[in-house]
Tab-separated table of C-alpha atoms in Angstrom:
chain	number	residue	atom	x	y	z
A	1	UNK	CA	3.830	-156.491	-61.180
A	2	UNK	CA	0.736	-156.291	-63.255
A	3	UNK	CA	-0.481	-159.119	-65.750
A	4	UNK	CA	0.700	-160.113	-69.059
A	5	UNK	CA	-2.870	-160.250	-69.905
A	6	UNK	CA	-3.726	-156.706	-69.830
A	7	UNK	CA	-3.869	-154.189	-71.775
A	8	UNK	CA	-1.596	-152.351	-69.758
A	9	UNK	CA	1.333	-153.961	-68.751
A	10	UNK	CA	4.701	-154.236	-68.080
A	11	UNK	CA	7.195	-154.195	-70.342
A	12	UNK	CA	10.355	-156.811	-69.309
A	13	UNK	CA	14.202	-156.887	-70.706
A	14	UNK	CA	16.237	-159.330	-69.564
A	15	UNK	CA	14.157	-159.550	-66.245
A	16	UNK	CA	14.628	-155.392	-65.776
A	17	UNK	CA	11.877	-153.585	-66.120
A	18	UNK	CA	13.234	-150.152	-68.376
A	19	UNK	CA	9.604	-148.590	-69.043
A	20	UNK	CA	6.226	-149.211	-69.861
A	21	UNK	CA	4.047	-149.690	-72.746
A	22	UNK	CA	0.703	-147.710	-73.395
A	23	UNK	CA	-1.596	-148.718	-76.488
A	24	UNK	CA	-4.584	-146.218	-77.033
A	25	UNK	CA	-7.362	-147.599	-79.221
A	26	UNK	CA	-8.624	-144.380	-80.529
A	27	UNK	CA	-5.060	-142.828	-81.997
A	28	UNK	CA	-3.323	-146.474	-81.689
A	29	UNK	CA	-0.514	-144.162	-80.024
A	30	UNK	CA	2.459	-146.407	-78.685
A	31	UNK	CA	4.716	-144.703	-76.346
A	32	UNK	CA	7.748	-146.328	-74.299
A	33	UNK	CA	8.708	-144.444	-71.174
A	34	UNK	CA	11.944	-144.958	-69.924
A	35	UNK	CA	12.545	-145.569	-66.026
A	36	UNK	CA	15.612	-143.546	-64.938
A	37	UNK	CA	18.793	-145.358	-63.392
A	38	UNK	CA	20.707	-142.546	-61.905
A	39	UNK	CA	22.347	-144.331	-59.973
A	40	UNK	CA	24.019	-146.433	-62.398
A	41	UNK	CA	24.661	-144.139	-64.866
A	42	UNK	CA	26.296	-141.957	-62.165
A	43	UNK	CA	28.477	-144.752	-61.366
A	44	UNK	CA	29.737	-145.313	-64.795
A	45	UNK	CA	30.292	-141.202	-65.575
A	46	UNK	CA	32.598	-141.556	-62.505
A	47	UNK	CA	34.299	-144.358	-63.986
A	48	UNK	CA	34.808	-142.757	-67.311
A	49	UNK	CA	36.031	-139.558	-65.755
A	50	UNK	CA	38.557	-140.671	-63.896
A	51	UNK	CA	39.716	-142.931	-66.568
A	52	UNK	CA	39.763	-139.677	-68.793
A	53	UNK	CA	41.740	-137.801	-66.882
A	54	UNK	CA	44.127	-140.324	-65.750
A	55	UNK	CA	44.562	-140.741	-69.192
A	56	UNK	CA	45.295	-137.225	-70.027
A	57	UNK	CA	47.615	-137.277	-67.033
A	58	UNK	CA	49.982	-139.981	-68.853
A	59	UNK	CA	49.782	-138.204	-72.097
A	60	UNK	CA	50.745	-135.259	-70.769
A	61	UNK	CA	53.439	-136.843	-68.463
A	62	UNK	CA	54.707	-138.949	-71.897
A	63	UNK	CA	54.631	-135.425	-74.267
A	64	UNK	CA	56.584	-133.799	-71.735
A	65	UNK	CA	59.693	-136.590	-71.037
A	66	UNK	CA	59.610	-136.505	-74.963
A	67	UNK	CA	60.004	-132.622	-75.125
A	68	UNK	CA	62.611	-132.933	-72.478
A	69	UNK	CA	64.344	-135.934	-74.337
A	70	UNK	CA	63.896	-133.574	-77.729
A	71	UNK	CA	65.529	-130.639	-75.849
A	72	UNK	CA	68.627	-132.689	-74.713
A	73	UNK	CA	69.408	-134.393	-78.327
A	74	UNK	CA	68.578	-131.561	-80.755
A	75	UNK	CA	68.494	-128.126	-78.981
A	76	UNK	CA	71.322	-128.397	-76.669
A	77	UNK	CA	73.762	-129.618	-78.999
A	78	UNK	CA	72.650	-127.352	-81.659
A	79	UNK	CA	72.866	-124.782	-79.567
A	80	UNK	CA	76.297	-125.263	-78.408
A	81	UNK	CA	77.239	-125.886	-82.389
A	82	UNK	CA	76.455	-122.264	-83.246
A	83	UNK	CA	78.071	-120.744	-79.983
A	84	UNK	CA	81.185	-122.500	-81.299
A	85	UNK	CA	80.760	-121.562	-84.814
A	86	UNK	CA	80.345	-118.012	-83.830
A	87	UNK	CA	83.866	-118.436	-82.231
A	88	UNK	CA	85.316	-119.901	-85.190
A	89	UNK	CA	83.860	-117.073	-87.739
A	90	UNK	CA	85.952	-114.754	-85.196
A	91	UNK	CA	89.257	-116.303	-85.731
A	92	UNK	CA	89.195	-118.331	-82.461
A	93	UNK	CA	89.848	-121.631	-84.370
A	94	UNK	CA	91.091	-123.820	-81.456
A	95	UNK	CA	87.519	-124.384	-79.506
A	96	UNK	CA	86.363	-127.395	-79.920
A	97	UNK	CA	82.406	-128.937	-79.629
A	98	UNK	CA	81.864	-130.509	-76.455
A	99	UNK	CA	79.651	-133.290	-77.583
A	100	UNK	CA	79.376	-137.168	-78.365
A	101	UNK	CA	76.684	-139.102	-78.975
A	102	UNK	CA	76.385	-142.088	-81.529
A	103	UNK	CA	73.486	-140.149	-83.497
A	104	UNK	CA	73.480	-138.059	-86.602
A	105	UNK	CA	74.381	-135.053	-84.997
A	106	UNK	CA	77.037	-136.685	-82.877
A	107	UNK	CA	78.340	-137.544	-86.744
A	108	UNK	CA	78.354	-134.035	-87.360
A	109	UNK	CA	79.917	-132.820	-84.427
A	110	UNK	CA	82.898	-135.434	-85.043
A	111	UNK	CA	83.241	-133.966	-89.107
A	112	UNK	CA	83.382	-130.326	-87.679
A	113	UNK	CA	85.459	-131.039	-85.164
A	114	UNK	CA	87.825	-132.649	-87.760
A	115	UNK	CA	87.480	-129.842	-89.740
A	116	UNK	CA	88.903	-127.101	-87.234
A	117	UNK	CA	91.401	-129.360	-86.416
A	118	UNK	CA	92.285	-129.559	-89.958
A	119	UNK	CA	92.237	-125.914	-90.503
A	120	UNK	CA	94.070	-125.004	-87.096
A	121	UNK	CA	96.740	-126.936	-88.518
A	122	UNK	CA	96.715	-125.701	-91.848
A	123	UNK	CA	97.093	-122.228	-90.174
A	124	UNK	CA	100.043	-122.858	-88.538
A	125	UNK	CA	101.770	-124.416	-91.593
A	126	UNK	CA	100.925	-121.001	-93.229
A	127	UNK	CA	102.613	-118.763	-90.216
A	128	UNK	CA	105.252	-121.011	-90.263
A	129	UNK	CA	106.011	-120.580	-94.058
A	130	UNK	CA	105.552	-116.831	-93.735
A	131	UNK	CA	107.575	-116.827	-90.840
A	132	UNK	CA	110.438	-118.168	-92.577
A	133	UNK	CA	109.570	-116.170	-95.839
A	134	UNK	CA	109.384	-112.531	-93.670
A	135	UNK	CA	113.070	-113.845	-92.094
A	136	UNK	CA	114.289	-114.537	-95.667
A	137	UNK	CA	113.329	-111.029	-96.871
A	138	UNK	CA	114.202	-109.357	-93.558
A	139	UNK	CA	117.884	-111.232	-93.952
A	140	UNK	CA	118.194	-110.829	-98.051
A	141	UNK	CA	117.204	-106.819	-97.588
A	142	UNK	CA	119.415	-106.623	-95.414
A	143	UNK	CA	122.647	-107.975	-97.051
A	144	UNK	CA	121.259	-106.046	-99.840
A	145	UNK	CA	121.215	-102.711	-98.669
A	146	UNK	CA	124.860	-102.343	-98.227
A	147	UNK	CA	125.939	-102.570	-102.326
A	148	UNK	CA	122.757	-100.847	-103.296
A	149	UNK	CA	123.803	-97.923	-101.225
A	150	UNK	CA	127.619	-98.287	-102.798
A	151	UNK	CA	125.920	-98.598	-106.236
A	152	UNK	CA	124.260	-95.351	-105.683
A	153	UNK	CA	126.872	-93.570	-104.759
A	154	UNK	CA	129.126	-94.150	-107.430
A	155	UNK	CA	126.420	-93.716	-110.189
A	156	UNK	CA	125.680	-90.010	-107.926
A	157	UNK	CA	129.809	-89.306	-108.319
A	158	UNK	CA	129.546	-90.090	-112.025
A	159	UNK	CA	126.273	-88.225	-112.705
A	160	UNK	CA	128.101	-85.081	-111.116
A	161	UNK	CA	131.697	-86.042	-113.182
A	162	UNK	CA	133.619	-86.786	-110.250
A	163	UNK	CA	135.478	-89.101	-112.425
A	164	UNK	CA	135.594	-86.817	-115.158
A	165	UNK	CA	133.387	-85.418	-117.652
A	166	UNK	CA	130.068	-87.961	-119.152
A	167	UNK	CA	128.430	-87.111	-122.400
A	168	UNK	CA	125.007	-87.211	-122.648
A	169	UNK	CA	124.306	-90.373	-123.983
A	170	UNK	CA	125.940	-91.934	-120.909
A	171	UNK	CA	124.791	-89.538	-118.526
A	172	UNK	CA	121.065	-90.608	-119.447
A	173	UNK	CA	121.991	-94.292	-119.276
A	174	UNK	CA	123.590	-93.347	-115.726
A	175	UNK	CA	120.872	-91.750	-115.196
A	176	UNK	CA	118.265	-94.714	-115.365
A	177	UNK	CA	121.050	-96.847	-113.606
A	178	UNK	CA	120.511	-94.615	-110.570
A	179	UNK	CA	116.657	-93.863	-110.567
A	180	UNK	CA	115.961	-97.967	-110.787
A	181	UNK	CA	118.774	-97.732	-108.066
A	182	UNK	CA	116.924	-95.980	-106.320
A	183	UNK	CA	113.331	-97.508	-106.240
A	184	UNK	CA	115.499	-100.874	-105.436
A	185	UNK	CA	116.741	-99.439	-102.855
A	186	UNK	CA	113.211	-97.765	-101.229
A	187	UNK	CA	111.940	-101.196	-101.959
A	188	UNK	CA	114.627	-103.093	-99.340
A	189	UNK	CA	114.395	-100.188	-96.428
A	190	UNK	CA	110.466	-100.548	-96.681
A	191	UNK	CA	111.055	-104.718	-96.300
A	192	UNK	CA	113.499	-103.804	-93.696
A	193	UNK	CA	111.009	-100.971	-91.956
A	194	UNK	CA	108.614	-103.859	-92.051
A	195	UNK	CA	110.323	-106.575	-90.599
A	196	UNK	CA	110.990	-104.306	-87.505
A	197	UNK	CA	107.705	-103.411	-87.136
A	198	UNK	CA	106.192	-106.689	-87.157
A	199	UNK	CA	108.669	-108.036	-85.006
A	200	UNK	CA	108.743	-105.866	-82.314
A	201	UNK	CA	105.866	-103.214	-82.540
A	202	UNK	CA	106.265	-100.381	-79.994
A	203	UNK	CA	109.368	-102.242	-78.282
A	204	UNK	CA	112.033	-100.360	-80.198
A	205	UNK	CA	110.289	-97.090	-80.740
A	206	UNK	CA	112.380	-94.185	-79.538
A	207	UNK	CA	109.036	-91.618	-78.565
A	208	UNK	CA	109.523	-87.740	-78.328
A	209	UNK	CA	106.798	-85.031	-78.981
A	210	UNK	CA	105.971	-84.666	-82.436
A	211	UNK	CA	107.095	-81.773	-84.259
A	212	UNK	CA	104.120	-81.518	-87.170
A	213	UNK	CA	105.898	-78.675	-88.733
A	214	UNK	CA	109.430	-80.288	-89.304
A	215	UNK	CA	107.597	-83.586	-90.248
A	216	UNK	CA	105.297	-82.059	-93.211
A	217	UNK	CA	108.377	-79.602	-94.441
A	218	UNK	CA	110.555	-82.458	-94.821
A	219	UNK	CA	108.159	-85.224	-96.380
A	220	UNK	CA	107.063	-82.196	-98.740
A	221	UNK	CA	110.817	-81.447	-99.877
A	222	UNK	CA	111.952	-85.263	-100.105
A	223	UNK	CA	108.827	-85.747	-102.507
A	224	UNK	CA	109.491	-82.992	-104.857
A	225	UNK	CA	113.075	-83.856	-104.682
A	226	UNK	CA	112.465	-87.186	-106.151
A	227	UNK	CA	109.139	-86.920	-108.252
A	228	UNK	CA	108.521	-84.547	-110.946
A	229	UNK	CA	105.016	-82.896	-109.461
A	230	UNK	CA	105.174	-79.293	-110.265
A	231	UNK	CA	101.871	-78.455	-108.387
A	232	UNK	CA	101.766	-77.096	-104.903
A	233	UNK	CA	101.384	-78.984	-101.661
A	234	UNK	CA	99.454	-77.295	-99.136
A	235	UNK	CA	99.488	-78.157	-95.370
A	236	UNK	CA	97.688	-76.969	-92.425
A	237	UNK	CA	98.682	-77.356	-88.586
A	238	UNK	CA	95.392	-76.295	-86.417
A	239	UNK	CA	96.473	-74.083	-83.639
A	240	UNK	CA	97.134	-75.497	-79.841
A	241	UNK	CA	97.294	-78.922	-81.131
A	242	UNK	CA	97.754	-81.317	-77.839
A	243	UNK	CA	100.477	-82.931	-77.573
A	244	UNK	CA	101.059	-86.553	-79.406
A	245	UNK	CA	104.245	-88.589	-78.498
A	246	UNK	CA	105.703	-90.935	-81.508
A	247	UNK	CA	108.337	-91.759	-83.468
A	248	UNK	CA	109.119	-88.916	-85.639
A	249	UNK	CA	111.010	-91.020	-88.766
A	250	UNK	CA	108.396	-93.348	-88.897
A	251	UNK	CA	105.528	-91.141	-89.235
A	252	UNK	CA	107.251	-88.817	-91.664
A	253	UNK	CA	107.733	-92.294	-93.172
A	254	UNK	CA	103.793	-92.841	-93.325
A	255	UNK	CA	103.295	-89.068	-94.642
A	256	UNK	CA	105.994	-89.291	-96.892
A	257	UNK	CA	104.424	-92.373	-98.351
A	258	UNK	CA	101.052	-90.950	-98.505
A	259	UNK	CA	102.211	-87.980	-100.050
A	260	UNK	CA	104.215	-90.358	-102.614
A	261	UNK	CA	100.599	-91.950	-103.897
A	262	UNK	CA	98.907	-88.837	-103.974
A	263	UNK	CA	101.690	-87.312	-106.324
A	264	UNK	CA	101.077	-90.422	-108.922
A	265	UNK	CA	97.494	-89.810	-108.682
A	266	UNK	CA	96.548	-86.574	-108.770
A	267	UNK	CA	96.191	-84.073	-111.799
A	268	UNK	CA	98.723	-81.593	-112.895
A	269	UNK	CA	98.864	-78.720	-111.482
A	270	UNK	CA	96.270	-79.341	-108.619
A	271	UNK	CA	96.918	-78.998	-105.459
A	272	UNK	CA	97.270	-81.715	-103.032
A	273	UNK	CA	96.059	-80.893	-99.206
A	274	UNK	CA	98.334	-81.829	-96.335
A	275	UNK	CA	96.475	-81.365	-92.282
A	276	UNK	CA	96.358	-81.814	-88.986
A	277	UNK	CA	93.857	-80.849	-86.591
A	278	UNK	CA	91.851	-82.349	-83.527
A	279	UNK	CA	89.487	-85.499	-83.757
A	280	UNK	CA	87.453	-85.760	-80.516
A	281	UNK	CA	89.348	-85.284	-76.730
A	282	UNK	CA	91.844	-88.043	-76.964
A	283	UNK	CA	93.710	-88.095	-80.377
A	284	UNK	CA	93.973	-85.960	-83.651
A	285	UNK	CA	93.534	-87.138	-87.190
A	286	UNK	CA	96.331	-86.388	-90.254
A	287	UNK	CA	94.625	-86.236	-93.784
A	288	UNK	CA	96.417	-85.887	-97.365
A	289	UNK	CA	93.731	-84.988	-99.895
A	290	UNK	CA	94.621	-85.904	-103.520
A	291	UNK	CA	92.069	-85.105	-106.938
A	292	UNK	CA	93.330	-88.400	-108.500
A	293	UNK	CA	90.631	-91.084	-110.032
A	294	UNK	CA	89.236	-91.861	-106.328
A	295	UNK	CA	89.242	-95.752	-105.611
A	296	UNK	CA	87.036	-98.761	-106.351
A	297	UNK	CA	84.884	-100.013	-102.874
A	298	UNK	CA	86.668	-103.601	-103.623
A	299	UNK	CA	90.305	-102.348	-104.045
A	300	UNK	CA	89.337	-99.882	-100.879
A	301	UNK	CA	88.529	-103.016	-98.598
A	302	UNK	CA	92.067	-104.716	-99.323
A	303	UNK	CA	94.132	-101.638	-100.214
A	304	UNK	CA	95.808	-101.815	-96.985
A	305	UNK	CA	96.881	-105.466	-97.405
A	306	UNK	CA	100.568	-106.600	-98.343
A	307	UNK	CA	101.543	-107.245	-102.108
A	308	UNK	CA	97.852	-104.964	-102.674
A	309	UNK	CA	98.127	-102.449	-105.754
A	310	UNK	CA	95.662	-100.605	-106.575
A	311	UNK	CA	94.808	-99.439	-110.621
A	312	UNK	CA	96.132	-96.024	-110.053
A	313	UNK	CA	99.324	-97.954	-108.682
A	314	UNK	CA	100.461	-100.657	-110.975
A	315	UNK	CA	104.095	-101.401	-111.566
A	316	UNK	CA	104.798	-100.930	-107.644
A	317	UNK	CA	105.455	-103.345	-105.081
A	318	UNK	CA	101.955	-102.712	-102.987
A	319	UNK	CA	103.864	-102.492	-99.842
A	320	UNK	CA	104.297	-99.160	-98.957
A	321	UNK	CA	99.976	-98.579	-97.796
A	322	UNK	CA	100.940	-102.224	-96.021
A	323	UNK	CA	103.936	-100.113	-93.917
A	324	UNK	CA	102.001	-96.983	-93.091
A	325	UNK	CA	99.005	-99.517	-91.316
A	326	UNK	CA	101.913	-101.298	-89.684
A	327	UNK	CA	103.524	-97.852	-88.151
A	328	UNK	CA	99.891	-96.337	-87.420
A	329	UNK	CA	98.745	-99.597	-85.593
A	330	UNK	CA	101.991	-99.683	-83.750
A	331	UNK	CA	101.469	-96.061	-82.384
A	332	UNK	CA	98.102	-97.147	-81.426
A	333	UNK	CA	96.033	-95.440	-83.597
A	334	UNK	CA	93.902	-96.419	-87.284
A	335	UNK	CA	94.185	-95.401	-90.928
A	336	UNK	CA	92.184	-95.631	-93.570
A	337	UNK	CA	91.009	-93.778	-96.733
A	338	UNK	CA	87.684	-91.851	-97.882
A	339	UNK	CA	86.954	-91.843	-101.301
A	340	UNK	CA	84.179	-91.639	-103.873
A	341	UNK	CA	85.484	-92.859	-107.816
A	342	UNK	CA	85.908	-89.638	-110.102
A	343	UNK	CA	86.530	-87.058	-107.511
A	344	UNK	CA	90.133	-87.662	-105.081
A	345	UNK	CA	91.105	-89.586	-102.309
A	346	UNK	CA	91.372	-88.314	-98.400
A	347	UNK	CA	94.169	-91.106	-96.864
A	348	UNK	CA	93.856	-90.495	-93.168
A	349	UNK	CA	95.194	-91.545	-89.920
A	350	UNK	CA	94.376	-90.828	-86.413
A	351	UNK	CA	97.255	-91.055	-83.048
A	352	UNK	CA	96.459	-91.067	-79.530
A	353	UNK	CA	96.899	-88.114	-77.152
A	354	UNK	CA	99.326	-89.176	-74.187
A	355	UNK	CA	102.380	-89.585	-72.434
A	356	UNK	CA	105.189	-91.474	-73.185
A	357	UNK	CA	104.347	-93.827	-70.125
A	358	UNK	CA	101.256	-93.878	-71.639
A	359	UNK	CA	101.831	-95.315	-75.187
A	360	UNK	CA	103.871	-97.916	-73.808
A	361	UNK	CA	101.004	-99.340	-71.570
């Protein structure tokens, strides 16, 4: 080491000598000059590495058991809630969520759950009620129809003197006797034609190839035999129609009813359009055309609904549109109606093509 006494010297720390000191007279230029420890400072870069990345390691490690623990409390059961949801929007209301936990959304779980219980049950109070109400209707129509159909009758034999001659102020009191005798009566066969549809669908159905011509002719005369339309009814039966199996009084029923609403609906004098052609390979379509008022979107959605009338149709019971869906959907095919307000109404239905075997399947 050199001498404290000199001008240069060495310059001491704590015992460690870390540079040296240099005084030049002529600039009086001091200048330290740092020894290099490599070594050391190597060793504690190491250090620091290595506690960096074992660092980084656990924070890693802890982010991803979080994510994981994240996952299994909030995205699974969330998940499953809208898989069941999607269930329940579909009508499906007895699944259930298959989850517990004592957290919030183990809280909302439980008050959904609750909740389709609540409406499950609620839903088969209301089948139950209508149950009973369609077997009240179905019995009442039926006891009904036997003294409507006497009524009738008798007020028929009067109208045509049978029991001697009427004078014309009774013969138009008759006379309103037996038309309100009449829609009375139309009302308890379409509760009747109702009940048997929705109780046994296809089951009692007596199938045979449908005749299109006998089925339009006689819809056409009933109509004008009991409404006062004095404009013309035009059908058309496309040529080498397939063959469609069905049952005959029931879908002269549907055209007949059809035919009924266009006749309230359309103008005087204007025709209303009556066909059947093909729609596609495997069924064929039936369309009455009317130029009434045409029909709202809203009253279009629910028109086919029971107890639905539409503007065109007040004063009605709203059952007979109800009767042709039931008929159609029991034959297997769809109805429904294309209209625009202002310019008519095209009520359609489509059948399947097939056997008897078939239909039954």
């Amino acid at each position: 080491m050199a001498k404290t006494n000199e001008l240069l010297g060495s310059l001491y720390i704590e015992t460690l000598i870390v540079g040296i000191l240099v005084v030049v007279q002529q600039s009086w230029l001091i200048f330290l000059e740092l020894f290099s420890r490599r070594a050391s400072f190597q060793h504690i870069n190491n250090c620091l590495f290595f506690v960096n990345l074992f660092s980084s390691v656990a924070i890693l490690v802890a982010v991803s058991w979080l994510i994981w623990l994240l996952h299994k409390r909030l995205k699974l059961p969330l998940c499953q809630i809208i898989k069941i949801s999607q269930i329940w929007g579909k009508g499906e209301i007895k699944a259930r969520i298959n989850y517990s936990s004592s957290d919030e959304i183990g809280y909302l779980v439980e008050v959904l759950n609750r909740m389709a219980a609540e409406i499950e049950l609620n839903q088969q109070k209301i089948l139950l009620r209508n149950q009973q109400l369609e077997n009240l209707m179905a019995t009442l129509s039926h006891d009904m129809r036997t003294p409507l159909l006497a009524a009738r009758n008798a007020l028929r034999a009067l109208l045509q003197g049978a029991y001697g001659p009427v004078n014309e102020t009774w013969k138009e009191i008759f006379q309103e006797f037996y038309q309100d005798n009449q829609n009375i009566l139309q009302l308890v066969e379409t509760l009747l034609d109702i009940s048997r549809y929705e109780a046994n669908g296809q089951k009692n159905f007596s199938y045979e190839p449908l005749n299109w011509k006998n089925i339009f002719e006689q819809a056409t005369v009933r109509i004008q035999s009991i409404t006062e339309y004095n404009g013309e009814i035009k059908y058309h039966i496309a040529p080498s129609l397939p063959m469609v199996y069905g049952e005959e009084l029931g879908i002269q029923r549907v055209i007949q009813n059809l035919l009924d609403n266009a006749v309230r609906v359309s103008k005087p004098h204007q025709p209303i359009k009556l066909m059947v052609v093909s729609s596609g390979v495997e069924q064929i379509q039936v369309s009455i055309e009317d130029s009434g008022p045409g029909i709202s979107p809203l009253e279009k959605e629910r028109i086919f609904y029971r107890f639905i009338q539409g503007q065109s149709r007040q004063g009605r019971c709203g059952l007979g549109l109800y009767l042709c869906r039931q008929i159609i959907e029991a034959h297997g095919g769809k109805i429904n109606v294309d209209t625009n307000l202002g310019h008519g109404s095209k009520f359609w239905f489509t059948l399947p093509i097939g056997s008897h075997e078939l239909m039954l399947k």
